[in-house]
Amino acid sequence: MSMITERPVQRRTPGDAVRPARAASAEGRRSWVAVFRAYLALTKPQIVELLLVTTVPTMMLAAQGWPDPVTFAAVLVGGGLAGGAASALNCYIDRDIDELMRRTKRRPLPANQMTPRAVLIFGLTLAVISVALMALLTNWLATALTAFSIFYYDVIYTLWLKRRTPANTFWGGVCGAAPVVIGWAAVTNSIPPMAWALFAIVFFWQMPHFYALAVKYKDDYARAGIPMLPVVRSMKRVNFEIILYTVLTVAASLAAWPLGLGPIYGVTAIVMGAVFLFEAVRLARQAGGGTAVKPMRLFHLSITYLTVVFMAVAVDALI
């Protein structure tokens, strides 16, 4: 984001004495807005929003209605801060490759909007606050899972697996699905089969979701030396895994139905699963037929799929 402000025209009028002050004030306000936006961008709000889309319905199902307000607020705030912390620390660790990729070069660090030290302090501060909130207002199971999720995402996935193996997306799926079990654990201090079934939906869902994005930005990842599956394997292999994990996602969603969900969820899971699988097969056919591949159709549809399925979870929890 540009921080250049428009300068006033130099004319001698009665208002000249106050214009420099007004310009400085406006520039100051814009600078603070730019700083705020840079820090907000570090937390990757769209990812945090998607995590909460799965966590809130899970908590509602665990409570069979609306959960305790204190627990609910603690998980929303603490979970949101934990997601923001993990994302900010990810930006700190990946700053060397972010500047090489078209998709990430506008992030605050490669865009030189802030220093690595400021980002590291910000990420660690959010992490400490999020874990402290969970410890004070929920229980130790949910707190431990929150701390582990931050550690897993930034150390095990970002620092280690992401740069070393094309299975990075698979293993990284653990932290992406963790908010589901964290939310359930915060409400009940336990993780029953239903919680693991919902975890499985989000876990398997991440492969077709992220592989579609990796196909789109294959050249970016290759330039940065990241061994994403589309970079190191054929499109045929990528399509196979997309379809495989889409099938597993739909299977996990159907497995959750008899564990305590009603017909609204069941019908939604069947319909949305069929649409999701159809789009995955369409992508494979495009690649196999030599036509232009449009992976972002699957990417965006996958978000709609996850949102609608978990909305159905919330509806079933309230009726």
JSON list of C-alpha atoms in Angstrom, two decimals, residues 23 26 34 51 53 64 83 91 102-103 123 130 142 146 153 159 182 200 231 240 257 267 273 283 294 300 317:
[
{"chain": "A", "resi": 23, "resn": "ALA", "atom": "CA", "xyz": [-1.55, 18.26, 5.84]},
{"chain": "A", "resi": 26, "resn": "ALA", "atom": "CA", "xyz": [-3.82, 14.02, 7.50]},
{"chain": "A", "resi": 34, "resn": "ALA", "atom": "CA", "xyz": [-1.28, 2.04, 6.92]},
{"chain": "A", "resi": 51, "resn": "LEU", "atom": "CA", "xyz": [-11.27, -21.20, 10.79]},
{"chain": "A", "resi": 53, "resn": "VAL", "atom": "CA", "xyz": [-16.62, -20.74, 10.20]},
{"chain": "A", "resi": 64, "resn": "GLN", "atom": "CA", "xyz": [-26.42, -28.78, 21.69]},
{"chain": "A", "resi": 83, "resn": "GLY", "atom": "CA", "xyz": [-4.71, -18.00, 14.08]},
{"chain": "A", "resi": 91, "resn": "CYS", "atom": "CA", "xyz": [5.10, -14.36, 7.46]},
{"chain": "A", "resi": 102, "resn": "ARG", "atom": "CA", "xyz": [3.65, -13.10, -7.14]},
{"chain": "A", "resi": 103, "resn": "ARG", "atom": "CA", "xyz": [0.91, -14.17, -4.73]},
{"chain": "A", "resi": 123, "resn": "GLY", "atom": "CA", "xyz": [3.41, -12.79, 16.36]},
{"chain": "A", "resi": 130, "resn": "SER", "atom": "CA", "xyz": [-4.20, -16.27, 22.86]},
{"chain": "A", "resi": 142, "resn": "ALA", "atom": "CA", "xyz": [-8.30, -26.67, 24.75]},
{"chain": "A", "resi": 146, "resn": "THR", "atom": "CA", "xyz": [-4.17, -24.16, 20.94]},
{"chain": "A", "resi": 153, "resn": "TYR", "atom": "CA", "xyz": [2.00, -24.67, 12.02]},
{"chain": "A", "resi": 159, "resn": "LEU", "atom": "CA", "xyz": [9.94, -24.17, 9.03]},
{"chain": "A", "resi": 182, "resn": "ILE", "atom": "CA", "xyz": [-10.22, -27.06, 20.07]},
{"chain": "A", "resi": 200, "resn": "ALA", "atom": "CA", "xyz": [-11.59, -35.30, 9.33]},
{"chain": "A", "resi": 231, "resn": "VAL", "atom": "CA", "xyz": [5.71, -28.50, -8.89]},
{"chain": "A", "resi": 240, "resn": "PHE", "atom": "CA", "xyz": [-5.63, -38.18, -8.70]},
{"chain": "A", "resi": 257, "resn": "TRP", "atom": "CA", "xyz": [-24.20, -37.91, 9.99]},
{"chain": "A", "resi": 267, "resn": "VAL", "atom": "CA", "xyz": [-29.11, -33.82, 2.81]},
{"chain": "A", "resi": 273, "resn": "GLY", "atom": "CA", "xyz": [-20.53, -33.37, -1.63]},
{"chain": "A", "resi": 283, "resn": "LEU", "atom": "CA", "xyz": [-10.76, -30.13, -13.28]},
{"chain": "A", "resi": 294, "resn": "LYS", "atom": "CA", "xyz": [-9.30, -23.39, -14.30]},
{"chain": "A", "resi": 300, "resn": "HIS", "atom": "CA", "xyz": [-13.61, -21.06, -4.54]},
{"chain": "A", "resi": 317, "resn": "ALA", "atom": "CA", "xyz": [-27.49, -28.07, 16.65]}
]
